[in-house]
Amino acid sequence: MMDVCLWWRQPSRMVDNRRTKMSPNFRWLLSVLTLLHLIMQINSQKRGVLRDLKCTTNNLQVWDCAWKAPLGASHGTVNEVCIEDRFHSCHRLEKTNIKIPALSPGDHEVTINYLHGFESSPSKFILNEKNVSLIPDPPEILNLSADFPTSTLHLKWNDKGSAFPPHSDAVWEIKVLRKPSMELVKLMSFNTTLSGKDIVHHWNWTSDLPLECATHYVGIRRYIDCHHFSGRKEWSDWSLLKNISWTPNSETKAFPQDKVILVGSNITFCCVSQTKVLSGQIGKTFCPLIHLHGESVAIHIQNISVSENSGTNVVFTTEDNVYGTVVFAGYPPDVPQKLNCETHDLKEIICSWNPGKPTGLVGPRNTNYTLFESFSGKYVIFERFETLTNESYQLLFQMLPNQEIHNFTLTGRNPLGQAESTILVNITERVSPRTPTSLKVKDINSTVVTLSWHLPGNFAKINLLCQIEIYKDNSKQELRNVAIKGVEDSSYIVAVDKLNPYTIYTFRIRCSTETFWKWSKWSNEKQHLTVEAIPSKAPDTWREWSSDGKNLIIFWKPLPISEANGKILSYNVSCSSHEETQSLSEILDPQHKAEIQLDKNDYIISVVAKNSVGSSPPSKIASMEIPNDDLKVEQAVGTGKRILLTWHHDPNMTCDYVIKWCNSSRSEPCLMDWKKVPSNSTETVIESDQFQPGVRYNFFLYGCRNQGYQLLRSIIGYIEELAPIVAPNFTVEDTSADSILVKWEDIPVEELRGFLRGYLFYFQKGERDMPKMRSLESGHSDIKIKNITDISQKTLRIADLQGKTSYHLVLRAYTDGGLGPEKSMFVVTKENSVGLIIAILIPVAVAVMVGVVTSVLCYRKREWIKETFYPDIPNPENCKALQFQKSICEGSNALKTLEMNPCTPNNVEVLESRSIVPKIEDTEIISPVAECPEESEADPENHVVVSYCPPIIEEELANPAADEAGGTSQVVYIDIQSMYQPQAKPEEEADIEPVVVAAVAGYKPQMRLPINSAVEETAAEDDTDKTAGYRPQVNVNTWNLVSPDSPRSTDSNSEVVSFGSPCSINSRQFLIPPKDEDSPKSSGGGWSFTNFFQNKPND
């Protein structure tokens, strides 16, 4: 059959490759062959051919082979199965499967033949291990149990490892199902390695739903991977399911009960009920109900928070009751921190630690600690007496004899987990002894004492290191370390030397070991006064002669405790010369001076201090003082409470230097304190708690020779300079009209409080009732300041002042420490007569000069002043308002006209409206030498824009014959306002006649005037409005019609009259300025500053 399939596949591939070239005959041939092949397969099956031989194994030792019987074979037909292996065995059986031992690697031929008349051909198969499938038997669950409080399932089964070769890998797959829907809630797998023996395995699983809430089923299967088996490997079948169910002991329960859970976890609570559950809540929060089965429900809580110490309540409410449980949410134990183990006495070990982060669990759910020592195998359990979170815990572990090294493991456990910490210690290196007790002090002599104390503990095998603290008043503490051989529960004693006699000491002690781990705590303090000894030094002495020079006063300082070595009882003072020694009586303490009456001879004074043990060495000082003629007083300033004094080295000084100082305000003898320095010194710092800022002190430097002391330097100084506390007292000695003489007094030293550096004198004008002088240092311009740096100066004359003026005077003293307060007074200067005379003469002289200058200017500008303030009324004869053609005015001297000055054209827009007279729309402004347009085109509009034109107006005369005859002159005007009237209708133009105006002598203002009687008669027919208009301000009868400047053309025969420029009633200036340079220029009608200084010619 395989050959047929191969034969069949080959032409098919050829057909696919040559599909496009296939002929119809070839296709028909392929169809026939396919049909034949199907018929042959049917016939072969009918003849009994076997099918589908499959072999499996479950233990790699036996193969189970099965096949399908041929068609037509009845049940019970005998089969003969022959296997060509090394034994070539044959088997007869009536089944269609056979179990045979595992064959050796390689191909094996299997022949199956049906016997007893069943016609079938033998079927042959090639059997190899690669064709065999390994399918293990289903695992057997040995036990399935449940821990209901923790909702944990425990599964136990046998791996049957003995059935497979050792080191085979096994993969286990476990599934958990939950009723009622048998949903898969958990499927997990894990790997093991078979050992060749039967091993029992365990598996635990915690359910998110309490096991009491539903029945849970568990099944398991396996997969064996044998490395030596080359066949196929498959999963086994699932084992039989086993279940866990809970039998309620009451009708209703809420689960889980008293659950401990990690903060932030999710948890499910259920209520198994026979009645309907109405609600479920945790704390005060209600949660949605999840139906399980029957009336049982559950609620699911996510990310639960830390519970209170008493836990969080979970409550279910049913129709007839309320049920609940409690949940405790917290944290597992933190790793124990700062674990430390040490001993105080080498008898028991104390281990301490910090529990770390609080778990939030208390009571029986709190963390329990166990300390385990691995070398000895012993352990101790920590017993908690109260609930604390951040305290340091301790455990005591009894030491074993001869064991020094310990390995401790501290484990903390609670229901949520455990944590541990380990430490390895050599306990002899971790010794912190207990506090020493019973400290005692005993004198040996004035400088040595012994200390004894008790220290509990078994220290016989180690050495101790103890530290003694020694403290005395006004000194730093001293620490001394001593090494001691350790003993068991005993007292220790040490000697302390190098102490001072008659000194109170405070002792205390602490101990450790030589390897040093920690000091013990300090013992209690113990005070002790050492015994007295002979004073070690002589008193520090000085002498001063009394003010009358007859007595010598000896001073000495009390010895400090470190030098007195006991209580000083008295002092012996004696004086000696070359001739004798005089001993004075004993002076008891605390008196520290003695007065001796001596002459001026040289004496040696001796002072000895005594205590209960003996006398000090004598202190000697010479009484004679060597004079010094070259002595100057110097100044010095210190810092803080100290002052530095320096001097040059003097080889003649063989003893020492003595610096004496006192308050300069005290009376003689002046002594406050003294200080001695070696003879090789060149400077020293003087310090004293008695020094105060602002107080002057006198310092005297003495040098010591064999013959006595010599005063080398005298210094006055301050520890710190301050500002004066009073102002200088000053008075006015003299005043004049321009100066003031001021005199002041010195400030007392006690009130000066520093070295005087000068005076500041302020003065300004001011009255007594004026406010206080403004800030003196602000630099106001009206305040004048004089700085007087010569401190010996006591007077000041202030000059350049004003007479009979009040001045405010202020005087202040200053030091390097600052300015002192101010002293002020008001002074009025005397009156100055010369100044008064000058003050009167100067204004008079100025007034005279101003009058003269004004008169000169008025005379020169008289014409301009008259023209500006008192203008002449112009004479009409001199005003050229109109000019006529020469032909008209020739032969008539009586008629005169004004000359028309050329003007600069300007555009003037005039808007007017009239209802009768036609308008003139656009008349150009032309110069007097130009022609005005004779007529304008008509415009039907009522208002026009008229450009102003010099008044050259043309109009026909009423009587041309009269003009030619040269009789009485008449001037014809065009009414300027009538020029702006609306254009008349064409039928009315014939009725309008020119207006003839008779010349009327005299002045005519620039306004509408009634015409004379001649005019009224001539123009009676015209409208009365036409008689009004612009009239020149002259007598028109006197106008000259013949003017050489007339703009009329000589050859023109027109009877039109031209006007000149009219004049104003109060000015000689033309209204329209002239244009030509030859015409007379305007003199300006207004006042200006430049015109005032111009000499304008008379017109």
PDB file of N, CA, C and O in Angstrom, residues 920-945:
ATOM      1  N   ILE A 920     -21.044 134.345  -6.414  1.00  0.00           N
ATOM      2  CA  ILE A 920     -19.756 134.292  -7.117  1.00  0.00           C
ATOM      3  C   ILE A 920     -19.030 133.107  -6.525  1.00  0.00           C
ATOM      4  O   ILE A 920     -18.705 133.075  -5.346  1.00  0.00           O
ATOM      5  N   GLU A 921     -18.727 132.153  -7.307  1.00  0.00           N
ATOM      6  CA  GLU A 921     -18.305 130.857  -6.785  1.00  0.00           C
ATOM      7  C   GLU A 921     -16.849 130.796  -6.396  1.00  0.00           C
ATOM      8  O   GLU A 921     -16.515 130.452  -5.286  1.00  0.00           O
ATOM      9  N   ASP A 922     -15.992 131.208  -7.285  1.00  0.00           N
ATOM     10  CA  ASP A 922     -14.580 130.973  -6.990  1.00  0.00           C
ATOM     11  C   ASP A 922     -13.786 132.129  -7.527  1.00  0.00           C
ATOM     12  O   ASP A 922     -13.436 132.187  -8.716  1.00  0.00           O
ATOM     13  N   THR A 923     -13.579 133.090  -6.727  1.00  0.00           N
ATOM     14  CA  THR A 923     -12.839 134.276  -7.144  1.00  0.00           C
ATOM     15  C   THR A 923     -11.423 134.126  -6.644  1.00  0.00           C
ATOM     16  O   THR A 923     -11.185 133.832  -5.479  1.00  0.00           O
ATOM     17  N   GLU A 924     -10.477 134.297  -7.493  1.00  0.00           N
ATOM     18  CA  GLU A 924      -9.084 134.121  -7.144  1.00  0.00           C
ATOM     19  C   GLU A 924      -8.588 135.299  -6.349  1.00  0.00           C
ATOM     20  O   GLU A 924      -9.031 136.421  -6.518  1.00  0.00           O
ATOM     21  N   ILE A 925      -7.655 135.064  -5.492  1.00  0.00           N
ATOM     22  CA  ILE A 925      -6.956 136.119  -4.781  1.00  0.00           C
ATOM     23  C   ILE A 925      -5.783 136.528  -5.635  1.00  0.00           C
ATOM     24  O   ILE A 925      -4.904 135.705  -5.918  1.00  0.00           O
ATOM     25  N   ILE A 926      -5.766 137.744  -6.076  1.00  0.00           N
ATOM     26  CA  ILE A 926      -4.716 138.209  -7.005  1.00  0.00           C
ATOM     27  C   ILE A 926      -4.055 139.416  -6.423  1.00  0.00           C
ATOM     28  O   ILE A 926      -4.574 140.082  -5.529  1.00  0.00           O
ATOM     29  N   SER A 927      -2.904 139.655  -6.873  1.00  0.00           N
ATOM     30  CA  SER A 927      -2.163 140.852  -6.445  1.00  0.00           C
ATOM     31  C   SER A 927      -2.728 142.073  -7.109  1.00  0.00           C
ATOM     32  O   SER A 927      -3.453 141.991  -8.105  1.00  0.00           O
ATOM     33  N   PRO A 928      -2.373 143.271  -6.614  1.00  0.00           N
ATOM     34  CA  PRO A 928      -2.940 144.478  -7.190  1.00  0.00           C
ATOM     35  C   PRO A 928      -2.553 144.695  -8.630  1.00  0.00           C
ATOM     36  O   PRO A 928      -3.228 145.384  -9.380  1.00  0.00           O
ATOM     37  N   VAL A 929      -1.476 144.086  -9.070  1.00  0.00           N
ATOM     38  CA  VAL A 929      -1.050 144.295 -10.453  1.00  0.00           C
ATOM     39  C   VAL A 929      -1.715 143.338 -11.388  1.00  0.00           C
ATOM     40  O   VAL A 929      -1.528 143.420 -12.597  1.00  0.00           O
ATOM     41  N   ALA A 930      -2.479 142.421 -10.898  1.00  0.00           N
ATOM     42  CA  ALA A 930      -3.138 141.424 -11.744  1.00  0.00           C
ATOM     43  C   ALA A 930      -4.573 141.800 -11.949  1.00  0.00           C
ATOM     44  O   ALA A 930      -5.163 142.552 -11.196  1.00  0.00           O
ATOM     45  N   GLU A 931      -5.192 141.197 -12.972  1.00  0.00           N
ATOM     46  CA  GLU A 931      -6.588 141.439 -13.294  1.00  0.00           C
ATOM     47  C   GLU A 931      -7.458 140.453 -12.536  1.00  0.00           C
ATOM     48  O   GLU A 931      -7.129 139.279 -12.430  1.00  0.00           O
ATOM     49  N   CYS A 932      -8.586 140.956 -12.036  1.00  0.00           N
ATOM     50  CA  CYS A 932      -9.578 140.067 -11.429  1.00  0.00           C
ATOM     51  C   CYS A 932     -10.475 139.555 -12.534  1.00  0.00           C
ATOM     52  O   CYS A 932     -10.745 140.233 -13.508  1.00  0.00           O
ATOM     53  N   PRO A 933     -10.976 138.367 -12.483  1.00  0.00           N
ATOM     54  CA  PRO A 933     -11.892 137.870 -13.501  1.00  0.00           C
ATOM     55  C   PRO A 933     -13.136 138.717 -13.538  1.00  0.00           C
ATOM     56  O   PRO A 933     -13.632 139.167 -12.528  1.00  0.00           O
ATOM     57  N   GLU A 934     -13.600 138.990 -14.745  1.00  0.00           N
ATOM     58  CA  GLU A 934     -14.714 139.890 -14.963  1.00  0.00           C
ATOM     59  C   GLU A 934     -16.025 139.262 -14.549  1.00  0.00           C
ATOM     60  O   GLU A 934     -16.903 139.924 -14.056  1.00  0.00           O
ATOM     61  N   GLU A 935     -16.214 138.046 -14.795  1.00  0.00           N
ATOM     62  CA  GLU A 935     -17.457 137.447 -14.352  1.00  0.00           C
ATOM     63  C   GLU A 935     -17.231 135.977 -14.092  1.00  0.00           C
ATOM     64  O   GLU A 935     -16.270 135.384 -14.578  1.00  0.00           O
ATOM     65  N   SER A 936     -18.110 135.397 -13.355  1.00  0.00           N
ATOM     66  CA  SER A 936     -17.995 133.985 -12.979  1.00  0.00           C
ATOM     67  C   SER A 936     -19.150 133.218 -13.537  1.00  0.00           C
ATOM     68  O   SER A 936     -20.226 133.763 -13.789  1.00  0.00           O
ATOM     69  N   GLU A 937     -18.897 131.951 -13.719  1.00  0.00           N
ATOM     70  CA  GLU A 937     -19.968 131.107 -14.217  1.00  0.00           C
ATOM     71  C   GLU A 937     -20.987 130.851 -13.115  1.00  0.00           C
ATOM     72  O   GLU A 937     -20.673 130.733 -11.945  1.00  0.00           O
ATOM     73  N   ALA A 938     -22.229 130.751 -13.605  1.00  0.00           N
ATOM     74  CA  ALA A 938     -23.324 130.542 -12.642  1.00  0.00           C
ATOM     75  C   ALA A 938     -23.354 129.106 -12.168  1.00  0.00           C
ATOM     76  O   ALA A 938     -23.035 128.192 -12.888  1.00  0.00           O
ATOM     77  N   ASP A 939     -23.800 128.954 -10.959  1.00  0.00           N
ATOM     78  CA  ASP A 939     -23.933 127.617 -10.371  1.00  0.00           C
ATOM     79  C   ASP A 939     -25.270 127.536  -9.706  1.00  0.00           C
ATOM     80  O   ASP A 939     -25.658 128.442  -8.959  1.00  0.00           O
ATOM     81  N   PRO A 940     -26.019 126.500  -9.969  1.00  0.00           N
ATOM     82  CA  PRO A 940     -27.366 126.434  -9.409  1.00  0.00           C
ATOM     83  C   PRO A 940     -27.382 126.248  -7.915  1.00  0.00           C
ATOM     84  O   PRO A 940     -28.432 126.273  -7.321  1.00  0.00           O
ATOM     85  N   GLU A 941     -26.237 126.020  -7.240  1.00  0.00           N
ATOM     86  CA  GLU A 941     -26.286 125.782  -5.805  1.00  0.00           C
ATOM     87  C   GLU A 941     -26.486 127.082  -5.056  1.00  0.00           C
ATOM     88  O   GLU A 941     -26.179 128.174  -5.559  1.00  0.00           O
ATOM     89  N   ASN A 942     -26.979 127.002  -3.829  1.00  0.00           N
ATOM     90  CA  ASN A 942     -27.254 128.174  -3.003  1.00  0.00           C
ATOM     91  C   ASN A 942     -26.049 128.638  -2.225  1.00  0.00           C
ATOM     92  O   ASN A 942     -26.013 129.766  -1.762  1.00  0.00           O
ATOM     93  N   HIS A 943     -25.036 127.737  -1.903  1.00  0.00           N
ATOM     94  CA  HIS A 943     -23.860 128.181  -1.176  1.00  0.00           C
ATOM     95  C   HIS A 943     -22.637 127.798  -1.962  1.00  0.00           C
ATOM     96  O   HIS A 943     -22.631 126.791  -2.679  1.00  0.00           O
ATOM     97  N   VAL A 944     -21.619 128.645  -1.879  1.00  0.00           N
ATOM     98  CA  VAL A 944     -20.413 128.459  -2.682  1.00  0.00           C
ATOM     99  C   VAL A 944     -19.218 128.618  -1.787  1.00  0.00           C
ATOM    100  O   VAL A 944     -19.313 129.065  -0.659  1.00  0.00           O
ATOM    101  N   VAL A 945     -18.071 128.283  -2.315  1.00  0.00           N
ATOM    102  CA  VAL A 945     -16.788 128.521  -1.675  1.00  0.00           C
ATOM    103  C   VAL A 945     -16.122 129.638  -2.431  1.00  0.00           C
ATOM    104  O   VAL A 945     -15.838 129.518  -3.630  1.00  0.00           O
TER     105      VAL A 945
END
